[in-house]
DNA sequence: TTTATATTGTGATTTTTTTCACATTTAAAG
DNA sequence: CTTTAAATGTGAAAAAAATCACAATATAAA
């Protein structure tokens, strides 16, 4: 049980440390210092230490952190042991890639079903998952206790399917459609827009150039 | 020319406003207030105003912002008119989805070529783009003045292809492999890991639950 | 056992970001 | 022309986050 409120940004970084730690588990190395872990994740050592301190004292002076112990501790503190029933809405280019992405299941996101509006896709299987019609989202989510929904439909349809997921009792939504979703506050939302990230890169490059000149 | 340094987070939000504005361009509405724009992007109105203020005074008291003018102004201020030569490395599930994603070109990311290590893929075309062998990354990037690289290879290969891109003179990198890349500071990097986003959702849901109990 | 020192954990400080509140502006109505 | 009020732009305050610096600690070497 974490001492106090963990900052949102610290949570994300803890997930990134864990990602690195789970890779290190396969190596013989037993412990790692905040400096080393920082090097591997492009995060300063004091930030690594401070982030870890939010979930308790786990390091050993002069030695660093035990890799397995720290990995487990992050998993426990953030509750990442849990397996989440997950659904994907929209089985196009991106949805198909996700349905074939084994890492999702490995990380505890168990995809139970997929939805699409296209009659040619409904009833078929992709990545071993059956595709249901999108007007069945609400009852199916409710019946299967689906907790997390991943939206991969065109932007024009995203709010509609989001509402259907919400009505079914979804708890978290990962949205890939390039549009901000309106969503009740009790649902945790995360939006990823590749083109916004690319534009961010462009903007930073441009502003770097301008400053130099 | 922006007055002072624009905060990184403000840049991202400006891109999100622009995304919404370009949708609104197709409607008849001419102006929009910070309040309305905030509603549409899930961002508070004062934040919208402050962000826009970083790129100058463009609003009209009592009316709000002219949609077309604000859209153009964001594009100009952040330098988003530019077309960027782009390459994709790794033409698997995700790389293929991206090569077939028309929005990239629409937004000014002109994919000139793709790279893969798989002999069965090299020489073929995907989404109209020819796939080159990955040992040709450095010279091809240099010759074609490719400025942005998108990495979609397995994590074990990501640092290698990243180094090859850097050697070719790349300026920005968007990385989808679940690993932090080591990269010289002059290259602008952005890393997207879907599973980290999902874990973030899980963690927030868990910590919400814990706090309630 | 003592010493030297690498490394943690954290309180204090600094920086950044968000939030607030309101004076100023200006379109529209009277 | 004057009044009204909606909306901006921003300086100031508050909150959050990052950074620093160092005392405390524990290991490994002497
Ligand atoms: N392709 C990419 O690489 C990529 C990258 C980033 C973001 N995106 C975004 O992800 C979303 C999907 O992109 P895509 O390339 O896979 O598009 P796509 O056109 O290949 O697939 C969209 C799928 O959604 C289905 N769909 C449409 N309306 C629906 C509804 N109401 N209910 C259920 N399903 C519905 C369609 O039948 C189709 O199968 C889009 O919003 C896109 O902007 C795509
Ligand atoms: N599939 C998804 O939905 C998804 C989602 C998020 C992140 N990712 C990440 O994106 C990356 C690609 O995922 P994927 O599912 O497309 O994998 P994939 O196995 O389908 O494709 C990987 C491609 O990279 C190529 N490759 C391997 N080594 C290479 C090298 N040295 N140079 C050039 N090409 C090389 C392979 O030949 C293959 O074509 C992975 O790091 C994965 O973790 C994938």
XYZ file of C-alpha atoms (C1' of nucleotides) and ligand atoms in Angstrom:
574
model
C 0.000 0.000 0.000
C 1.624 3.244 -1.160
C 2.264 5.895 1.498
C 0.525 8.824 -0.151
C -0.856 9.800 -3.531
C 1.511 8.766 -6.274
C 1.839 11.485 -8.945
C 0.405 10.483 -12.301
C 3.713 11.003 -14.034
C 5.485 8.857 -11.473
C 3.028 6.044 -12.219
C 3.917 6.132 -15.905
C 7.607 6.094 -15.124
C 7.192 3.204 -12.699
C 5.599 1.242 -15.544
C 8.629 2.069 -17.673
C 11.052 0.925 -14.981
C 9.094 -2.293 -14.684
C 9.278 -2.808 -18.433
C 13.061 -2.570 -18.260
C 13.297 -4.688 -15.112
C 11.338 -7.525 -16.678
C 13.874 -7.557 -19.523
C 16.733 -7.594 -17.013
C 15.178 -10.582 -15.225
C 16.389 -12.725 -18.103
C 19.979 -11.634 -17.546
C 22.198 -12.879 -14.708
C 22.516 -9.430 -13.072
C 20.837 -9.441 -9.653
C 20.762 -5.810 -8.579
C 20.678 -2.459 -10.281
C 21.402 1.068 -9.076
C 19.168 4.038 -9.716
C 21.946 5.384 -11.916
C 22.037 2.318 -14.140
C 18.273 2.018 -14.327
C 18.105 5.698 -15.183
C 20.622 5.244 -17.983
C 18.539 2.427 -19.426
C 15.325 4.425 -19.344
C 16.636 7.928 -20.116
C 15.482 9.199 -16.737
C 17.775 10.899 -14.191
C 18.875 8.828 -11.207
C 17.311 11.100 -8.576
C 14.010 10.878 -10.397
C 14.235 7.097 -10.386
C 14.857 7.104 -6.646
C 12.104 9.566 -5.917
C 9.582 7.630 -8.001
C 10.456 4.373 -6.281
C 10.243 6.079 -2.888
C 6.533 6.695 -3.533
C 5.925 2.968 -3.221
C 8.170 2.430 -0.212
C 11.749 1.699 0.776
C 13.017 -1.219 -1.157
C 16.597 -0.382 -2.098
C 19.753 -1.292 -0.244
C 22.398 1.347 0.328
C 25.609 0.609 -1.482
C 24.001 -2.131 -3.571
C 20.960 -0.677 -5.268
C 17.705 -2.456 -5.971
C 17.181 -6.168 -6.293
C 15.783 -6.506 -9.798
C 13.239 -9.215 -9.110
C 12.133 -7.630 -5.848
C 11.700 -4.180 -7.343
C 9.844 -5.580 -10.335
C 7.437 -7.455 -8.059
C 7.085 -4.472 -5.791
C 6.043 -2.166 -8.626
C 3.586 -4.790 -9.888
C 2.076 -5.146 -6.423
C 1.984 -1.474 -5.560
C 0.263 -0.511 -8.781
C -1.943 -3.593 -8.802
C -0.626 -4.840 -12.128
C -1.080 -8.537 -11.259
C -4.714 -8.373 -12.165
C -5.918 -9.773 -15.501
C -8.308 -7.426 -17.275
C -11.050 -8.510 -19.614
C -10.560 -6.372 -22.682
C -12.420 -5.675 -25.915
C -11.340 -4.094 -29.170
C -13.800 -2.015 -31.162
C -13.024 -1.590 -34.862
C -11.154 -4.361 -36.633
C -9.457 -2.433 -39.422
C -5.761 -1.914 -40.017
C -4.945 -0.939 -36.449
C -7.456 -3.175 -34.698
C -6.115 -6.172 -36.595
C -2.537 -5.335 -35.591
C -3.631 -5.182 -31.965
C -5.538 -8.461 -32.159
C -2.318 -10.046 -33.367
C -0.143 -8.423 -30.731
C 0.771 -11.190 -28.280
C 2.255 -8.753 -25.776
C -1.225 -7.603 -24.765
C -2.124 -10.981 -23.350
C 1.327 -11.392 -21.807
C 0.796 -8.127 -19.935
C -2.581 -9.244 -18.590
C -4.957 -7.717 -21.124
C -7.087 -10.644 -22.094
C -8.955 -9.793 -25.257
C -12.318 -11.535 -25.033
C -14.022 -10.104 -28.068
C -13.896 -7.601 -30.879
C -16.622 -5.491 -32.494
C -17.118 -4.073 -35.944
C -19.957 -2.582 -37.961
C -18.919 -4.141 -41.249
C -21.171 -7.169 -42.067
C -18.296 -8.765 -43.982
C -16.241 -8.886 -40.779
C -18.915 -9.843 -38.263
C -18.766 -13.511 -37.255
C -15.251 -13.953 -38.603
C -12.230 -14.431 -36.377
C -9.092 -12.333 -36.240
C -6.146 -13.340 -34.089
C -8.390 -16.062 -32.702
C -10.993 -13.569 -31.488
C -14.557 -13.546 -32.763
C -15.895 -10.286 -34.170
C -19.339 -9.218 -32.939
C -21.652 -6.575 -34.415
C -21.112 -3.162 -32.848
C -24.756 -2.830 -31.793
C -24.059 -5.632 -29.302
C -21.327 -3.695 -27.497
C -23.332 -2.706 -24.399
C -24.820 -6.112 -23.523
C -21.659 -8.028 -24.406
C -19.465 -5.770 -22.298
C -21.850 -6.144 -19.390
C -22.252 -9.895 -19.721
C -18.546 -10.644 -20.082
C -17.466 -8.195 -17.394
C -15.223 -6.428 -19.844
C -13.308 -3.744 -17.979
C -11.136 -2.151 -20.645
C -12.117 -1.079 -24.149
C -9.746 -0.221 -26.972
C -11.235 2.035 -29.636
C -9.918 1.654 -33.190
C -12.804 3.019 -35.236
C -12.797 6.108 -37.471
C -13.116 9.398 -35.535
C -16.718 9.901 -36.603
C -17.791 6.687 -34.874
C -15.602 6.940 -31.786
C -17.992 8.841 -29.491
C -20.834 6.458 -30.325
C -18.888 3.324 -29.510
C -17.431 5.028 -26.451
C -20.949 5.713 -25.166
C -21.916 2.102 -25.817
C -18.881 0.874 -23.873
C -19.648 3.260 -21.010
C -23.244 2.049 -20.885
C -21.985 -1.521 -20.568
C -19.984 -0.578 -17.493
C -16.487 -0.269 -18.904
C -13.855 1.001 -16.451
C -11.050 2.145 -18.744
C -10.759 3.234 -22.354
C -7.741 3.426 -24.635
C -8.656 5.538 -27.644
C -6.750 5.584 -30.923
C -9.241 7.658 -32.891
C -7.983 11.211 -33.429
C -10.730 12.887 -31.444
C -11.207 13.764 -27.774
C -13.871 11.627 -26.172
C -16.474 12.930 -23.795
C -16.578 10.516 -20.957
C -17.811 10.321 -17.349
C -15.035 11.038 -14.858
C -15.172 7.602 -13.224
C -13.925 5.992 -16.431
C -10.177 6.229 -16.863
C -9.351 7.394 -20.339
C -6.142 7.501 -22.318
C -5.893 8.838 -25.842
C -3.087 8.085 -28.251
C -2.841 9.967 -31.507
C 0.220 9.116 -33.565
C -0.106 12.240 -35.678
C -0.196 14.478 -32.612
C 3.066 12.851 -31.547
C 4.555 13.439 -34.981
C 3.397 17.043 -34.945
C 4.925 17.438 -31.536
C 8.243 16.249 -32.969
C 7.874 18.671 -35.905
C 7.019 21.570 -33.618
C 9.958 20.953 -31.318
C 12.303 20.678 -34.309
C 10.939 23.917 -35.695
C 11.161 25.804 -32.446
C 14.725 24.495 -31.966
C 15.631 25.846 -35.402
C 13.983 29.218 -34.739
C 15.749 29.645 -31.432
C 19.135 28.982 -32.993
C 18.572 31.592 -35.691
C 7.155 33.997 -33.997
C 6.204 32.939 -30.460
C 6.893 35.441 -27.683
C 8.808 33.184 -25.347
C 9.459 29.502 -24.854
C 6.266 27.536 -25.296
C 5.917 24.832 -22.645
C 6.145 21.318 -24.042
C 2.715 20.428 -22.725
C 1.205 23.520 -24.281
C 2.602 22.436 -27.658
C 0.829 19.103 -27.396
C -2.428 20.779 -26.473
C -2.104 23.254 -29.328
C -1.862 20.277 -31.687
C -5.035 18.916 -30.144
C -6.877 22.215 -30.578
C -5.761 22.281 -34.187
C -7.056 18.756 -34.710
C -10.471 19.857 -33.480
C -10.377 23.127 -35.419
C -9.665 21.365 -38.682
C -12.779 19.269 -38.116
C -14.800 22.394 -37.371
C -13.620 23.982 -40.620
C -16.027 21.698 -42.444
C -18.958 23.059 -40.458
C -20.565 26.439 -41.033
C -19.578 27.808 -37.602
C -17.118 30.694 -37.997
C -15.886 31.400 -34.497
C -15.415 29.468 -31.289
C -14.900 30.513 -27.686
C -12.252 29.080 -25.387
C -15.093 27.561 -23.419
C -16.550 25.688 -26.389
C -13.160 24.587 -27.644
C -12.342 23.417 -24.150
C -15.516 21.373 -23.998
C -14.663 19.690 -27.272
C -11.152 18.798 -26.180
C -11.728 18.087 -22.464
C -9.440 20.936 -21.474
C -10.480 23.830 -19.202
C -11.210 27.176 -20.865
C -8.505 29.111 -19.023
C -5.971 26.538 -20.109
C -7.088 26.932 -23.714
C -6.676 30.702 -23.484
C -3.298 30.504 -21.796
C -1.985 28.016 -24.365
C -3.141 30.170 -27.259
C -1.631 33.227 -25.624
C 1.814 31.641 -25.995
C 1.562 32.095 -29.751
C 0.145 35.614 -29.633
C -3.101 37.522 -29.393
C -5.512 36.200 -31.932
C -8.888 36.140 -30.216
C -11.545 38.820 -30.287
C -13.199 39.829 -27.036
C -16.894 39.024 -26.987
C -16.623 36.749 -30.074
C -13.888 34.235 -29.429
C -11.497 32.861 -31.997
C -12.002 32.738 -35.730
C -11.714 29.024 -36.463
C -9.838 29.266 -39.726
C -7.543 31.992 -38.452
C -6.686 30.163 -35.233
C -6.101 26.926 -37.113
C -3.716 28.676 -39.518
C -2.064 30.525 -36.690
C -1.275 27.341 -34.764
C 0.033 25.726 -37.948
C 2.271 28.709 -38.631
C 3.497 29.217 -35.110
C 4.487 25.606 -34.660
C 5.771 25.282 -38.201
C 3.371 22.527 -39.128
C 3.090 23.550 -42.782
C 6.293 21.780 -43.573
C 6.195 18.398 -45.297
C 8.544 15.905 -43.680
C 10.224 13.057 -45.479
C 9.499 10.039 -43.352
C 10.566 6.402 -43.224
C 9.103 3.391 -41.483
C 11.398 0.679 -40.154
C 9.806 -2.730 -39.614
C 6.921 -3.743 -41.839
C 5.074 -6.188 -39.614
C 1.589 -5.873 -38.142
C 2.009 -2.319 -36.919
C 4.261 -1.042 -39.698
C 1.770 -2.308 -42.272
C -1.100 -0.531 -40.523
C 0.889 2.696 -40.587
C 1.831 2.313 -44.251
C -1.888 2.067 -44.978
C -2.841 5.007 -42.780
C -3.736 7.849 -45.178
C -3.875 10.422 -42.396
C -0.076 10.430 -42.153
C 0.307 11.866 -45.636
C -2.593 14.248 -45.098
C -0.818 15.646 -42.068
C 2.405 16.191 -43.979
C 4.322 13.032 -43.179
C 5.354 11.821 -46.556
C 6.482 8.232 -46.283
C 9.239 7.784 -48.831
C 10.398 4.308 -47.942
C 10.182 1.406 -45.564
C 12.820 -0.995 -44.279
C 12.736 -4.572 -43.100
C 15.224 -7.349 -42.445
C 13.009 -10.147 -43.753
C 14.152 -11.234 -47.262
C 10.575 -12.237 -48.080
C 9.453 -8.610 -47.633
C 12.374 -6.753 -49.190
C 11.613 -5.421 -52.675
C 7.871 -5.832 -52.206
C 5.521 -2.897 -51.848
C 3.133 -2.178 -48.988
C 0.690 0.705 -49.160
C 2.472 1.745 -52.352
C 5.843 2.052 -50.594
C 8.845 -0.067 -51.513
C 10.516 -2.019 -48.739
C 14.311 -1.790 -48.587
C 16.732 -3.995 -46.669
C 17.493 -2.650 -43.225
C 21.241 -2.569 -43.813
C 20.557 0.233 -46.296
C 18.959 2.504 -43.694
C 21.862 4.907 -43.184
C 22.658 5.673 -46.860
C 18.989 5.770 -47.887
C 18.048 8.165 -45.103
C 20.949 10.407 -46.023
C 20.325 10.310 -49.766
C 16.571 10.957 -49.512
C 16.867 13.595 -46.819
C 14.578 11.643 -44.559
C 13.935 13.676 -41.445
C 11.605 11.494 -39.402
C 11.869 7.784 -38.682
C 9.142 5.566 -37.299
C 10.394 2.446 -35.547
C 8.137 -0.630 -35.635
C 10.635 -3.440 -35.118
C 10.809 -5.847 -32.177
C 12.420 -4.347 -29.065
C 15.634 -6.309 -29.540
C 16.274 -4.650 -32.892
C 15.121 -1.137 -32.008
C 18.403 0.332 -30.764
C 20.259 -0.978 -33.809
C 17.887 0.553 -36.332
C 17.748 3.711 -34.242
C 21.521 4.047 -34.471
C 21.366 3.483 -38.228
C 18.746 6.208 -38.579
C 20.799 8.584 -36.410
C 23.895 7.907 -38.527
C 21.899 8.834 -41.626
C 21.088 12.228 -40.132
C 17.538 11.697 -38.944
C 16.034 14.610 -36.983
C 13.082 12.995 -35.205
C 12.136 9.474 -34.128
C 8.772 8.002 -33.198
C 9.375 4.697 -31.453
C 6.742 1.999 -30.977
C 9.068 -0.679 -29.667
C 8.622 -1.203 -25.930
C 12.120 -0.109 -24.990
C 13.741 3.239 -24.223
C 16.135 4.301 -26.940
C 19.500 5.831 -26.319
C 19.743 8.766 -28.614
C 21.789 11.961 -29.045
C 20.024 14.987 -27.590
C 19.719 16.833 -30.909
C 17.327 14.174 -32.206
C 13.772 14.666 -30.995
C 12.366 11.414 -29.719
C 8.897 10.299 -28.816
C 8.066 6.852 -27.516
C 4.641 5.275 -27.563
C 4.016 2.042 -25.742
C 0.419 0.864 -25.806
C 0.952 -1.506 -22.919
C 2.382 1.232 -20.720
C -0.782 3.218 -21.417
C -2.920 0.219 -20.515
C -0.934 -0.344 -17.347
C -1.371 3.298 -16.494
C -5.129 2.838 -16.794
C -4.964 -0.297 -14.622
C -2.844 1.452 -12.008
C -5.139 4.457 -11.794
C -8.180 2.172 -11.503
C -6.467 0.210 -8.756
C -5.357 3.245 -6.804
C -8.878 4.698 -7.132
C -10.302 1.494 -5.683
C -7.751 1.422 -2.842
C -8.441 5.009 -1.885
C -12.194 4.436 -1.709
C -11.774 1.446 0.608
C 37.056 -4.663 13.363
C 37.621 -0.468 11.156
C 37.577 2.323 7.154
C 36.318 3.927 2.800
C 32.781 4.735 -0.291
C 28.829 3.796 -3.276
C 24.194 4.279 -3.046
C 19.809 5.088 -1.036
C 15.938 8.015 0.660
C 14.272 12.462 1.459
C 13.686 17.270 3.023
C 14.579 21.597 0.950
C 14.797 24.328 -3.156
C 13.825 25.526 -7.692
C 11.281 25.260 -11.755
C 7.295 24.398 -14.282
C 2.538 24.078 -14.831
C -1.967 24.843 -13.613
C -5.481 27.507 -11.797
C -7.696 31.701 -10.623
C -9.660 36.171 -10.967
C -10.349 40.260 -13.044
C -9.297 44.481 -15.814
C -9.748 45.197 -20.562
C -11.831 44.830 -24.859
C -15.311 44.939 -28.237
C -19.587 43.186 -30.622
C -24.193 43.879 -30.362
C -28.322 45.924 -28.580
C -30.781 49.903 -27.318
C -23.745 57.249 -29.283
C -24.077 54.710 -24.941
C -24.773 50.709 -22.496
C -24.394 45.876 -21.702
C -22.159 41.753 -21.149
C -19.504 37.954 -23.190
C -15.094 36.729 -23.865
C -10.154 37.517 -24.096
C -5.438 37.925 -22.205
C -2.603 37.919 -18.337
C -0.403 38.811 -13.810
C -0.575 36.687 -9.506
C -1.309 32.675 -6.540
C -1.376 27.891 -5.855
C -0.137 23.350 -6.908
C 2.687 19.974 -8.838
C 6.862 18.278 -10.438
C 11.675 18.173 -11.004
C 16.067 18.889 -9.196
C 19.476 19.127 -5.732
C 22.341 17.977 -1.982
C 23.435 15.413 1.727
C 22.861 12.623 6.017
C 22.200 7.901 6.775
C 23.374 3.407 5.660
C 25.371 -0.839 4.501
C 28.764 -3.302 1.796
C 33.212 -4.626 0.737
C 37.933 -4.024 1.356
C 41.740 -3.299 4.456
N -4.006 2.628 -39.373
C -3.208 3.156 -38.490
O -2.025 2.894 -38.516
C -3.711 4.097 -37.443
C -2.780 4.757 -36.659
C -3.208 5.605 -35.653
C -4.536 5.821 -35.463
N -5.424 5.209 -36.237
C -6.821 5.484 -35.958
O -7.414 4.297 -35.548
C -8.709 4.210 -36.073
C -8.802 3.025 -36.983
O -7.861 3.153 -38.017
P -7.693 2.044 -39.119
O -6.592 2.438 -39.991
O -7.656 0.718 -38.481
O -9.044 2.245 -39.915
P -9.836 1.174 -40.790
O -10.728 1.923 -41.672
O -8.866 0.211 -41.366
O -10.684 0.402 -39.703
C -11.772 0.968 -39.046
C -12.705 -0.165 -38.672
O -13.730 0.353 -37.840
C -14.953 -0.222 -38.282
N -16.052 0.642 -37.844
C -16.517 1.780 -38.395
N -17.531 2.276 -37.693
C -17.750 1.419 -36.683
C -18.675 1.369 -35.603
N -19.578 2.316 -35.432
N -18.590 0.338 -34.747
C -17.660 -0.611 -34.895
N -16.770 -0.625 -35.894
C -16.811 0.383 -36.772
C -14.818 -0.345 -39.754
O -15.729 -1.302 -40.267
C -13.372 -0.787 -39.891
O -13.242 -2.178 -39.815
C -8.977 5.503 -36.798
O -9.601 6.410 -35.947
C -7.591 5.971 -37.131
O -7.541 7.366 -37.255
C -5.044 4.341 -37.221
N 1.222 -5.225 -33.271
C 0.839 -4.223 -32.533
O -0.336 -3.933 -32.484
C 1.805 -3.414 -31.734
C 1.308 -2.493 -30.845
C 2.187 -1.703 -30.106
C 3.532 -1.861 -30.237
N 4.006 -2.755 -31.066
C 5.464 -2.866 -31.170
O 5.831 -2.530 -32.479
C 6.895 -3.344 -32.904
C 6.448 -4.143 -34.095
O 5.325 -4.930 -33.729
P 4.608 -5.861 -34.781
O 3.460 -6.463 -34.116
O 4.416 -5.112 -36.043
O 5.734 -6.986 -34.952
P 5.943 -7.908 -36.209
O 6.744 -9.053 -35.742
O 4.666 -8.144 -36.905
O 6.834 -7.005 -37.148
C 8.157 -6.692 -36.881
C 8.840 -6.468 -38.217
O 10.154 -5.955 -37.984
C 11.034 -6.623 -38.864
N 12.387 -6.549 -38.312
C 12.947 -7.294 -37.331
N 14.214 -6.911 -37.106
C 14.463 -5.907 -37.976
C 15.591 -5.098 -38.231
N 16.733 -5.230 -37.549
N 15.483 -4.164 -39.186
C 14.344 -4.002 -39.873
N 13.239 -4.729 -39.666
C 13.310 -5.672 -38.728
C 10.497 -8.016 -38.974
O 10.967 -8.637 -40.146
C 9.000 -7.750 -39.014
O 8.569 -7.523 -40.321
C 7.252 -4.226 -31.731
O 8.292 -3.623 -31.014
C 5.989 -4.239 -30.917
O 6.264 -4.454 -29.570
C 3.182 -3.544 -31.843
